[in-house]
């Protein structure tokens, strides 16, 4: 896929995205981009304004600088511009095509299991170290095939798998349950993520810390953030290991990285509840504030799927050995978790990406706060392009993955400088980006020269001396003194 790349030192320009219909679900109210309020900037293109008006808007925002030091422009197109640019056939969904890919992934999982259990044995491979290496390869390969199946279930949740909602939800429930994912529970919360991507108060995944939250975490004052000693490589590595292995279960159980404004839940189910263990904010409890009352039976149906798969796994472990179960299923499951967290983290975390406060956010702006990356053959063939076409996915999530490359090319002309991609290094570049983003993206804050609406556009900063430095702030006592002196 042709896309703009970023030079590590000459930080290449990034891009942004537009409004697309978020995941469609009859079980969760999802606004259409056409429903955007007319006064919203997302429904008005700056190109339709006079030059004086455009300059006035720019001055009202001040100078916005992303984490790489590039000047940031707020997207100036509409969701209609995006949808009109996409060829009509890209919206077409085929049940036969979707089922083919599901069958392909299941057969791949089954054949791999058979071949390793048939041939990677003491009789065929006498060397124990060699068998350990081969079985390690097995867990890696099965993890990729399992992630591919996970992605197809994700397509079902967005109704991009086929025109039939019944078929979509049936396939999605079976596929996600087999991977210990609560299908409807996650589908609903993920749909809300699509409706509020980049919104600091309502987004459902990888909501970054603010400067104040980061200062509280490290025990520092706000004005000291630019002076803090950098993180050690060991600390960054430890954080990444926890994130990659435990991040997915922690998200399902505690809503970690999701928003924590549950008191605003319209039905009152979130009063007094905060993210965390035993708080009731999770993907398994029908009373969780993540869901509305009309969805509660679907949460129970999701739990039933997990209970059935859990029972099957218990039977396998009891009859074939727990060590075998750990190698056959447990380790591949951890690989699936790793890829899911890595993919999601890197889709929404990059020094070039903005986040918005509640007053500045619009759907068009938020959907553009995503980035396409490249994972070579693995990404395009085994993981069904979920890494390479995520910007499009946030604008029109009902487009099936096998049309996503063509649709992505079509919208680049509309997005222009707002389209973001990082394809440098291919598959290895994708993996390296995990480390880079962990080092560069520690919290978000407004640009130093932001004004008016621009103060609601937040960018990643870090204490590692990388990219744009944090804004220097005077201690509160000095500010007070300066105010008094000014008044006098």
Short mmCIF file of N, CA and C in Angstrom, two decimals, residues 48-173:
data_model
loop_
_atom_site.label_atom_id
_atom_site.label_comp_id
_atom_site.label_asym_id
_atom_site.label_seq_id
_atom_site.Cartn_x
_atom_site.Cartn_y
_atom_site.Cartn_z
N UNK A 48 -14.53 25.94 2.33
CA UNK A 48 -15.69 26.70 1.90
C UNK A 48 -15.72 28.09 2.51
N UNK A 49 -14.75 28.37 3.41
CA UNK A 49 -14.71 29.67 4.05
C UNK A 49 -13.80 30.62 3.30
N UNK A 50 -14.00 31.89 3.53
CA UNK A 50 -13.11 32.88 2.94
C UNK A 50 -11.76 32.84 3.61
N UNK A 51 -10.74 33.41 2.95
CA UNK A 51 -9.39 33.35 3.49
C UNK A 51 -9.30 34.06 4.83
N UNK A 52 -10.05 35.14 5.01
CA UNK A 52 -10.01 35.85 6.29
C UNK A 52 -10.59 35.00 7.40
N UNK A 53 -11.70 34.30 7.09
CA UNK A 53 -12.32 33.43 8.08
C UNK A 53 -11.39 32.29 8.46
N UNK A 54 -10.73 31.73 7.46
CA UNK A 54 -9.83 30.61 7.72
C UNK A 54 -8.66 31.05 8.60
N UNK A 55 -8.12 32.23 8.32
CA UNK A 55 -7.01 32.74 9.12
C UNK A 55 -7.47 33.02 10.55
N UNK A 56 -8.72 33.50 10.68
CA UNK A 56 -9.26 33.78 12.01
C UNK A 56 -9.35 32.50 12.83
N UNK A 57 -9.84 31.41 12.20
CA UNK A 57 -9.93 30.14 12.91
C UNK A 57 -8.55 29.65 13.32
N UNK A 58 -7.58 29.82 12.41
CA UNK A 58 -6.22 29.38 12.73
C UNK A 58 -5.68 30.15 13.93
N UNK A 59 -5.91 31.47 13.93
CA UNK A 59 -5.42 32.29 15.03
C UNK A 59 -6.11 31.95 16.34
N UNK A 60 -7.37 31.53 16.27
CA UNK A 60 -8.09 31.16 17.48
C UNK A 60 -7.50 29.91 18.12
N UNK A 61 -6.85 29.08 17.32
CA UNK A 61 -6.26 27.84 17.85
C UNK A 61 -4.81 28.02 18.27
N UNK A 62 -4.18 29.06 17.81
CA UNK A 62 -2.77 29.23 18.09
C UNK A 62 -1.93 28.29 17.24
N UNK A 63 -0.73 27.99 17.69
CA UNK A 63 0.18 27.11 16.95
C UNK A 63 0.20 25.76 17.63
N UNK A 64 -0.24 24.72 16.93
CA UNK A 64 -0.34 23.38 17.48
C UNK A 64 0.84 22.55 16.99
N UNK A 65 1.57 21.93 17.92
CA UNK A 65 2.77 21.18 17.59
C UNK A 65 2.65 19.75 18.12
N UNK A 66 2.82 18.76 17.24
CA UNK A 66 2.70 17.38 17.67
C UNK A 66 3.98 16.92 18.36
N UNK A 67 4.02 15.65 18.74
CA UNK A 67 5.14 15.13 19.50
C UNK A 67 6.44 15.09 18.74
N UNK A 68 6.37 15.09 17.40
CA UNK A 68 7.57 15.08 16.59
C UNK A 68 8.10 16.49 16.30
N UNK A 69 7.31 17.51 16.64
CA UNK A 69 7.71 18.87 16.35
C UNK A 69 7.08 19.44 15.10
N UNK A 70 6.20 18.69 14.46
CA UNK A 70 5.51 19.16 13.26
C UNK A 70 4.30 20.00 13.63
N UNK A 71 4.00 21.00 12.83
CA UNK A 71 2.80 21.80 13.06
C UNK A 71 1.58 20.98 12.65
N UNK A 72 0.57 21.01 13.48
CA UNK A 72 -0.63 20.19 13.28
C UNK A 72 -1.77 21.06 12.76
N UNK A 73 -2.48 20.54 11.78
CA UNK A 73 -3.66 21.20 11.25
C UNK A 73 -4.89 20.35 11.59
N UNK A 74 -5.93 20.98 12.05
CA UNK A 74 -7.17 20.26 12.34
C UNK A 74 -7.82 19.85 11.03
N UNK A 75 -8.33 18.64 10.91
CA UNK A 75 -8.95 18.17 9.66
C UNK A 75 -10.04 19.12 9.18
N UNK A 76 -10.10 19.31 7.86
CA UNK A 76 -11.02 20.29 7.29
C UNK A 76 -11.95 19.69 6.24
N UNK A 77 -12.24 18.41 6.33
CA UNK A 77 -13.14 17.77 5.38
C UNK A 77 -14.31 17.18 6.16
N UNK A 78 -15.27 16.63 5.47
CA UNK A 78 -16.45 16.06 6.12
C UNK A 78 -16.51 14.56 5.87
N UNK A 79 -17.35 13.90 6.64
CA UNK A 79 -17.53 12.47 6.44
C UNK A 79 -18.17 12.20 5.08
N UNK A 80 -18.99 13.12 4.60
CA UNK A 80 -19.58 12.95 3.27
C UNK A 80 -18.50 12.96 2.20
N UNK A 81 -17.50 13.83 2.36
CA UNK A 81 -16.39 13.85 1.41
C UNK A 81 -15.71 12.48 1.36
N UNK A 82 -15.56 11.88 2.52
CA UNK A 82 -14.89 10.58 2.61
C UNK A 82 -15.72 9.50 1.92
N UNK A 83 -16.96 9.42 2.29
CA UNK A 83 -17.82 8.35 1.75
C UNK A 83 -18.01 8.50 0.24
N UNK A 84 -18.13 9.73 -0.23
CA UNK A 84 -18.33 9.94 -1.66
C UNK A 84 -17.11 9.54 -2.48
N UNK A 85 -15.93 9.56 -1.86
CA UNK A 85 -14.70 9.23 -2.59
C UNK A 85 -14.50 7.73 -2.76
N UNK A 86 -15.22 6.93 -1.99
CA UNK A 86 -15.02 5.48 -1.99
C UNK A 86 -15.89 4.83 -3.07
N UNK A 87 -15.32 4.01 -3.94
CA UNK A 87 -16.12 3.32 -4.96
C UNK A 87 -17.26 2.51 -4.33
N UNK A 88 -18.39 2.50 -4.98
CA UNK A 88 -19.59 1.87 -4.41
C UNK A 88 -19.37 0.40 -4.09
N UNK A 89 -18.61 -0.32 -4.92
CA UNK A 89 -18.46 -1.76 -4.70
C UNK A 89 -17.66 -2.07 -3.43
N UNK A 90 -16.93 -1.09 -2.91
CA UNK A 90 -16.16 -1.33 -1.68
C UNK A 90 -17.08 -1.54 -0.48
N UNK A 91 -18.32 -1.08 -0.57
CA UNK A 91 -19.26 -1.24 0.53
C UNK A 91 -19.96 -2.61 0.50
N UNK A 92 -19.75 -3.36 -0.57
CA UNK A 92 -20.45 -4.64 -0.73
C UNK A 92 -19.80 -5.71 0.16
N UNK A 93 -20.65 -6.47 0.87
CA UNK A 93 -20.19 -7.53 1.78
C UNK A 93 -20.67 -8.88 1.25
N UNK A 94 -19.82 -9.88 1.34
CA UNK A 94 -20.15 -11.20 0.83
C UNK A 94 -20.06 -12.23 1.95
N UNK A 95 -21.17 -12.90 2.22
CA UNK A 95 -21.17 -13.96 3.23
C UNK A 95 -20.25 -15.10 2.80
N UNK A 96 -20.27 -15.44 1.52
CA UNK A 96 -19.44 -16.55 1.04
C UNK A 96 -17.96 -16.23 1.23
N UNK A 97 -17.58 -14.99 0.91
CA UNK A 97 -16.17 -14.61 1.08
C UNK A 97 -15.78 -14.62 2.55
N UNK A 98 -16.63 -14.09 3.39
CA UNK A 98 -16.35 -14.08 4.82
C UNK A 98 -16.21 -15.48 5.38
N UNK A 99 -17.13 -16.38 5.01
CA UNK A 99 -17.08 -17.75 5.50
C UNK A 99 -15.86 -18.50 4.96
N UNK A 100 -15.44 -18.16 3.75
CA UNK A 100 -14.22 -18.76 3.22
C UNK A 100 -13.03 -18.45 4.10
N UNK A 101 -12.88 -17.20 4.49
CA UNK A 101 -11.74 -16.82 5.32
C UNK A 101 -11.83 -17.44 6.71
N UNK A 102 -13.03 -17.56 7.25
CA UNK A 102 -13.18 -18.24 8.55
C UNK A 102 -12.75 -19.70 8.42
N UNK A 103 -13.22 -20.35 7.36
CA UNK A 103 -12.84 -21.75 7.14
C UNK A 103 -11.34 -21.88 6.94
N UNK A 104 -10.76 -20.96 6.20
CA UNK A 104 -9.31 -21.00 5.98
C UNK A 104 -8.54 -20.91 7.29
N UNK A 105 -8.96 -20.00 8.17
CA UNK A 105 -8.25 -19.84 9.44
C UNK A 105 -8.43 -21.05 10.34
N UNK A 106 -9.64 -21.61 10.36
CA UNK A 106 -9.89 -22.79 11.21
C UNK A 106 -9.10 -24.00 10.68
N UNK A 107 -9.08 -24.17 9.37
CA UNK A 107 -8.31 -25.27 8.79
C UNK A 107 -6.82 -25.08 9.09
N UNK A 108 -6.34 -23.86 9.02
CA UNK A 108 -4.94 -23.59 9.31
C UNK A 108 -4.61 -23.97 10.76
N UNK A 109 -5.50 -23.63 11.67
CA UNK A 109 -5.30 -23.99 13.07
C UNK A 109 -5.30 -25.50 13.25
N UNK A 110 -6.26 -26.19 12.60
CA UNK A 110 -6.38 -27.64 12.74
C UNK A 110 -5.22 -28.40 12.12
N UNK A 111 -4.82 -27.99 10.93
CA UNK A 111 -3.72 -28.68 10.24
C UNK A 111 -2.42 -28.50 11.02
N UNK A 112 -2.17 -27.30 11.51
CA UNK A 112 -0.96 -27.06 12.30
C UNK A 112 -0.95 -27.92 13.56
N UNK A 113 -2.08 -28.00 14.23
CA UNK A 113 -2.19 -28.83 15.43
C UNK A 113 -1.90 -30.29 15.10
N UNK A 114 -2.47 -30.79 14.03
CA UNK A 114 -2.28 -32.19 13.64
C UNK A 114 -0.82 -32.47 13.29
N UNK A 115 -0.22 -31.62 12.47
CA UNK A 115 1.15 -31.88 12.01
C UNK A 115 2.14 -31.89 13.17
N UNK A 116 2.00 -30.96 14.09
CA UNK A 116 2.95 -30.92 15.20
C UNK A 116 2.74 -32.09 16.15
N UNK A 117 1.48 -32.45 16.41
CA UNK A 117 1.24 -33.59 17.30
C UNK A 117 1.59 -34.92 16.64
N UNK A 118 1.58 -34.95 15.33
CA UNK A 118 1.90 -36.18 14.62
C UNK A 118 3.40 -36.36 14.43
N UNK A 119 4.12 -35.26 14.19
CA UNK A 119 5.52 -35.40 13.78
C UNK A 119 6.53 -34.81 14.77
N UNK A 120 6.13 -33.87 15.60
CA UNK A 120 7.08 -33.31 16.58
C UNK A 120 6.97 -34.13 17.86
N UNK A 121 7.46 -35.34 17.79
CA UNK A 121 7.41 -36.30 18.89
C UNK A 121 8.81 -36.90 19.10
N UNK A 122 9.05 -37.55 20.23
CA UNK A 122 10.38 -38.17 20.46
C UNK A 122 10.76 -39.16 19.36
N UNK A 123 9.78 -39.82 18.76
CA UNK A 123 10.07 -40.78 17.71
C UNK A 123 10.63 -40.09 16.46
N UNK A 124 10.07 -38.95 16.12
CA UNK A 124 10.48 -38.25 14.90
C UNK A 124 11.55 -37.20 15.17
N UNK A 125 11.56 -36.62 16.36
CA UNK A 125 12.55 -35.59 16.73
C UNK A 125 13.14 -36.00 18.08
N UNK A 126 14.19 -36.81 18.08
CA UNK A 126 14.76 -37.32 19.34
C UNK A 126 15.32 -36.22 20.24
N UNK A 127 15.81 -35.15 19.68
CA UNK A 127 16.44 -34.08 20.46
C UNK A 127 15.39 -33.27 21.22
N UNK A 128 15.51 -33.27 22.54
CA UNK A 128 14.56 -32.50 23.36
C UNK A 128 14.64 -31.00 23.09
N UNK A 129 15.86 -30.40 23.04
CA UNK A 129 15.92 -28.97 22.72
C UNK A 129 15.28 -28.63 21.38
N UNK A 130 15.46 -29.52 20.40
CA UNK A 130 14.86 -29.27 19.10
C UNK A 130 13.33 -29.29 19.19
N UNK A 131 12.81 -30.21 19.99
CA UNK A 131 11.35 -30.27 20.15
C UNK A 131 10.83 -29.01 20.85
N UNK A 132 11.60 -28.52 21.82
CA UNK A 132 11.19 -27.29 22.52
C UNK A 132 11.11 -26.13 21.53
N UNK A 133 12.12 -26.03 20.68
CA UNK A 133 12.13 -24.95 19.68
C UNK A 133 10.96 -25.08 18.72
N UNK A 134 10.72 -26.31 18.26
CA UNK A 134 9.62 -26.52 17.30
C UNK A 134 8.27 -26.23 17.93
N UNK A 135 8.08 -26.66 19.17
CA UNK A 135 6.80 -26.38 19.83
C UNK A 135 6.66 -24.89 20.14
N UNK A 136 7.80 -24.22 20.37
CA UNK A 136 7.73 -22.77 20.49
C UNK A 136 7.26 -22.12 19.20
N UNK A 137 7.76 -22.66 18.07
CA UNK A 137 7.30 -22.18 16.78
C UNK A 137 5.81 -22.44 16.60
N UNK A 138 5.36 -23.58 17.08
CA UNK A 138 3.93 -23.92 17.02
C UNK A 138 3.08 -22.86 17.71
N UNK A 139 3.48 -22.47 18.93
CA UNK A 139 2.68 -21.50 19.68
C UNK A 139 2.63 -20.16 18.94
N UNK A 140 3.75 -19.77 18.31
CA UNK A 140 3.79 -18.51 17.57
C UNK A 140 2.87 -18.55 16.36
N UNK A 141 2.96 -19.62 15.58
CA UNK A 141 2.15 -19.75 14.37
C UNK A 141 0.66 -19.82 14.73
N UNK A 142 0.33 -20.63 15.73
CA UNK A 142 -1.07 -20.73 16.14
C UNK A 142 -1.59 -19.39 16.66
N UNK A 143 -0.70 -18.64 17.32
CA UNK A 143 -1.11 -17.32 17.78
C UNK A 143 -1.47 -16.41 16.63
N UNK A 144 -0.75 -16.49 15.52
CA UNK A 144 -1.08 -15.68 14.35
C UNK A 144 -2.40 -16.12 13.73
N UNK A 145 -2.57 -17.44 13.57
CA UNK A 145 -3.84 -17.93 13.00
C UNK A 145 -5.01 -17.56 13.92
N UNK A 146 -4.79 -17.67 15.24
CA UNK A 146 -5.84 -17.30 16.18
C UNK A 146 -6.17 -15.83 16.12
N UNK A 147 -5.16 -14.99 15.93
CA UNK A 147 -5.41 -13.56 15.81
C UNK A 147 -6.19 -13.27 14.53
N UNK A 148 -5.87 -13.99 13.45
CA UNK A 148 -6.64 -13.82 12.22
C UNK A 148 -8.11 -14.14 12.43
N UNK A 149 -8.39 -15.23 13.15
CA UNK A 149 -9.79 -15.58 13.44
C UNK A 149 -10.42 -14.51 14.31
N UNK A 150 -9.66 -13.98 15.25
CA UNK A 150 -10.15 -12.90 16.11
C UNK A 150 -10.55 -11.69 15.26
N UNK A 151 -9.74 -11.37 14.27
CA UNK A 151 -10.04 -10.22 13.40
C UNK A 151 -11.33 -10.44 12.62
N UNK A 152 -11.56 -11.67 12.18
CA UNK A 152 -12.80 -11.95 11.45
C UNK A 152 -14.01 -11.81 12.36
N UNK A 153 -13.88 -12.22 13.63
CA UNK A 153 -14.97 -12.01 14.58
C UNK A 153 -15.19 -10.51 14.81
N UNK A 154 -14.12 -9.76 14.80
CA UNK A 154 -14.20 -8.30 14.89
C UNK A 154 -14.98 -7.74 13.70
N UNK A 155 -14.76 -8.30 12.52
CA UNK A 155 -15.54 -7.90 11.34
C UNK A 155 -17.02 -8.19 11.56
N UNK A 156 -17.30 -9.32 12.20
CA UNK A 156 -18.70 -9.66 12.49
C UNK A 156 -19.33 -8.60 13.40
N UNK A 157 -18.59 -8.16 14.41
CA UNK A 157 -19.11 -7.16 15.32
C UNK A 157 -19.42 -5.85 14.65
N UNK A 158 -18.70 -5.52 13.60
CA UNK A 158 -18.93 -4.29 12.85
C UNK A 158 -19.96 -4.49 11.73
N UNK A 159 -20.47 -5.70 11.58
CA UNK A 159 -21.42 -6.02 10.52
C UNK A 159 -20.81 -5.87 9.13
N UNK A 160 -19.49 -5.96 9.04
CA UNK A 160 -18.82 -5.90 7.74
C UNK A 160 -18.53 -7.30 7.20
N UNK A 161 -18.91 -8.33 7.95
CA UNK A 161 -18.65 -9.70 7.56
C UNK A 161 -19.59 -10.15 6.44
N UNK A 162 -20.87 -9.80 6.58
CA UNK A 162 -21.88 -10.17 5.59
C UNK A 162 -23.07 -9.24 5.74
N UNK A 163 -24.02 -9.27 4.80
CA UNK A 163 -25.22 -8.44 4.94
C UNK A 163 -26.17 -8.93 6.03
N UNK A 164 -25.97 -10.14 6.54
CA UNK A 164 -26.89 -10.72 7.51
C UNK A 164 -26.40 -10.50 8.94
N UNK A 165 -27.15 -9.75 9.72
CA UNK A 165 -26.79 -9.52 11.12
C UNK A 165 -26.82 -10.83 11.90
N UNK A 166 -27.77 -11.70 11.59
CA UNK A 166 -27.86 -12.98 12.29
C UNK A 166 -26.62 -13.82 12.04
N UNK A 167 -26.19 -13.91 10.77
CA UNK A 167 -24.98 -14.66 10.46
C UNK A 167 -23.76 -14.02 11.12
N UNK A 168 -23.68 -12.71 11.05
CA UNK A 168 -22.54 -12.01 11.64
C UNK A 168 -22.42 -12.32 13.13
N UNK A 169 -23.51 -12.17 13.85
CA UNK A 169 -23.45 -12.36 15.30
C UNK A 169 -23.27 -13.84 15.67
N UNK A 170 -23.76 -14.73 14.85
CA UNK A 170 -23.57 -16.16 15.13
C UNK A 170 -22.11 -16.55 14.96
N UNK A 171 -21.53 -16.17 13.81
CA UNK A 171 -20.12 -16.49 13.57
C UNK A 171 -19.24 -15.78 14.59
N UNK A 172 -19.55 -14.52 14.86
CA UNK A 172 -18.74 -13.76 15.81
C UNK A 172 -18.79 -14.36 17.20
N UNK A 173 -19.97 -14.79 17.63
CA UNK A 173 -20.11 -15.38 18.97
C UNK A 173 -19.29 -16.66 19.09
#
